[in-house]
mmCIF file of C-alpha atoms in Angstrom:
data_model
loop_
_atom_site.group_PDB
_atom_site.id
_atom_site.type_symbol
_atom_site.label_atom_id
_atom_site.label_comp_id
_atom_site.label_asym_id
_atom_site.label_seq_id
_atom_site.Cartn_x
_atom_site.Cartn_y
_atom_site.Cartn_z
ATOM 1 C CA MET A 555 -10.932 -25.673 -59.515
ATOM 2 C CA MET A 556 -9.869 -27.270 -56.476
ATOM 3 C CA LEU A 557 -7.005 -26.536 -54.520
ATOM 4 C CA ALA A 558 -4.650 -29.451 -53.716
ATOM 5 C CA LYS A 559 -4.392 -29.968 -49.674
ATOM 6 C CA PRO A 560 -1.086 -29.358 -48.251
ATOM 7 C CA LYS A 561 0.822 -32.611 -47.463
ATOM 8 C CA LYS A 562 1.421 -33.354 -43.807
ATOM 9 C CA VAL A 563 4.767 -32.783 -42.650
ATOM 10 C CA LYS A 564 5.838 -35.795 -40.698
ATOM 11 C CA LYS A 565 7.946 -34.567 -37.578
ATOM 12 C CA ALA A 566 11.146 -36.614 -36.970
ATOM 13 C CA ALA A 567 10.661 -38.678 -33.884
ATOM 14 C CA ARG A 568 12.877 -38.750 -30.952
ATOM 15 C CA PRO A 569 14.725 -41.970 -30.610
ATOM 16 C CA LYS A 570 12.763 -44.833 -28.510
ATOM 17 C CA ARG A 571 14.891 -45.950 -25.500
ATOM 18 C CA ASP A 572 13.905 -48.642 -23.131
ATOM 19 C CA GLU A 573 13.911 -48.111 -19.263
ATOM 20 C CA PHE A 574 17.440 -49.550 -18.841
ATOM 21 C CA GLU A 575 18.793 -47.211 -21.191
ATOM 22 C CA LEU A 576 17.308 -44.314 -19.743
ATOM 23 C CA GLU A 577 18.170 -45.438 -16.321
ATOM 24 C CA ASP A 578 21.839 -45.777 -17.462
ATOM 25 C CA LEU A 579 21.819 -42.264 -18.832
ATOM 26 C CA ALA A 580 20.170 -40.930 -15.470
ATOM 27 C CA ASN A 581 22.995 -42.529 -13.515
ATOM 28 C CA GLN A 582 25.807 -40.884 -16.034
ATOM 29 C CA LEU A 583 24.373 -37.534 -15.510
ATOM 30 C CA ILE A 584 24.012 -37.983 -11.735
ATOM 31 C CA GLU A 585 27.657 -39.059 -11.538
ATOM 32 C CA ALA A 586 28.691 -35.912 -13.722
ATOM 33 C CA HIS A 587 26.836 -33.750 -11.388
ATOM 34 C CA ASN A 588 28.248 -35.360 -8.117
ATOM 35 C CA GLU A 589 31.815 -35.122 -9.428
ATOM 36 C CA GLY A 590 31.449 -31.387 -11.004
ATOM 37 C CA ILE A 591 33.154 -32.943 -14.174
ATOM 38 C CA VAL A 592 32.796 -31.420 -17.735
ATOM 39 C CA VAL A 593 30.883 -33.725 -20.168
ATOM 40 C CA ILE A 594 29.636 -33.666 -23.632
ATOM 41 C CA LEU A 595 25.808 -34.140 -24.075
ATOM 42 C CA HIS A 596 24.565 -35.135 -27.245
ATOM 43 C CA ILE A 597 20.802 -33.602 -27.661
ATOM 44 C CA TRP A 598 18.263 -34.459 -29.923
ATOM 45 C CA LYS A 599 17.929 -31.728 -32.814
ATOM 46 C CA GLY A 600 20.867 -30.326 -31.132
ATOM 47 C CA GLU A 601 24.708 -29.960 -31.433
ATOM 48 C CA PRO A 602 26.996 -31.873 -29.148
ATOM 49 C CA THR A 603 27.461 -29.647 -26.344
ATOM 50 C CA ARG A 604 30.490 -29.312 -23.926
ATOM 51 C CA CYS A 605 29.175 -28.398 -20.364
ATOM 52 C CA LYS A 606 28.922 -29.161 -16.625
ATOM 53 C CA ILE A 607 25.854 -30.513 -15.092
ATOM 54 C CA SER A 608 24.512 -27.948 -12.548
ATOM 55 C CA LYS A 609 21.297 -29.255 -11.301
ATOM 56 C CA LEU A 610 18.832 -32.205 -11.750
ATOM 57 C CA ASP A 611 15.330 -31.333 -11.365
ATOM 58 C CA GLY A 612 13.100 -34.398 -10.928
ATOM 59 C CA GLN A 613 10.011 -32.324 -10.659
ATOM 60 C CA THR A 614 10.153 -30.923 -14.372
ATOM 61 C CA GLN A 615 12.633 -33.708 -15.593
ATOM 62 C CA MET A 616 14.896 -30.783 -16.686
ATOM 63 C CA VAL A 617 18.520 -30.891 -16.684
ATOM 64 C CA HIS A 618 20.387 -27.532 -15.729
ATOM 65 C CA ILE A 619 23.712 -27.096 -17.763
ATOM 66 C CA GLU A 620 26.408 -24.396 -17.535
ATOM 67 C CA VAL A 621 27.802 -23.851 -21.043
ATOM 68 C CA GLY A 622 30.447 -21.241 -20.809
ATOM 69 C CA TYR A 623 29.203 -18.450 -18.376
ATOM 70 C CA ASN A 624 25.333 -19.232 -19.368
ATOM 71 C CA THR A 625 22.915 -22.027 -17.697
ATOM 72 C CA GLU A 626 20.624 -23.724 -19.894
ATOM 73 C CA LYS A 627 17.641 -26.173 -19.397
ATOM 74 C CA VAL A 628 17.380 -29.140 -21.527
ATOM 75 C CA LYS A 629 14.583 -31.794 -21.246
ATOM 76 C CA PHE A 630 16.327 -35.194 -19.876
ATOM 77 C CA ILE A 631 14.003 -37.059 -22.503
ATOM 78 C CA ASP A 632 16.112 -35.146 -25.391
ATOM 79 C CA ILE A 633 19.605 -36.153 -24.126
ATOM 80 C CA LEU A 634 20.776 -38.821 -26.165
ATOM 81 C CA LYS A 635 24.399 -39.601 -24.868
ATOM 82 C CA VAL A 636 26.586 -38.358 -22.062
ATOM 83 C CA GLU A 637 30.311 -38.595 -22.966
ATOM 84 C CA SER A 638 33.364 -37.458 -21.018
ATOM 85 C CA ALA A 639 35.118 -34.697 -22.372
ATOM 86 C CA PRO A 640 38.637 -34.551 -23.135
ATOM 87 C CA GLY A 641 40.785 -32.653 -21.264
#
């Protein structure tokens, strides 16, 4: 009796974006960081997160965000959208 091979599970691919979209996203993050404003980040495979940008690390391509009293690190490439947070 032959066992069936397990089917390969296809991973959901991160949305493809061109260099202009990425540059625009980077500019929005820089502006939010410089002005110290609260934003809503839409993160791939995550919930929209209300936060402040505390550090932009070009070496590691990580964005350090303050969520409440915690600091988290998010990969730049995983950030899909930056929105200004109401009030």
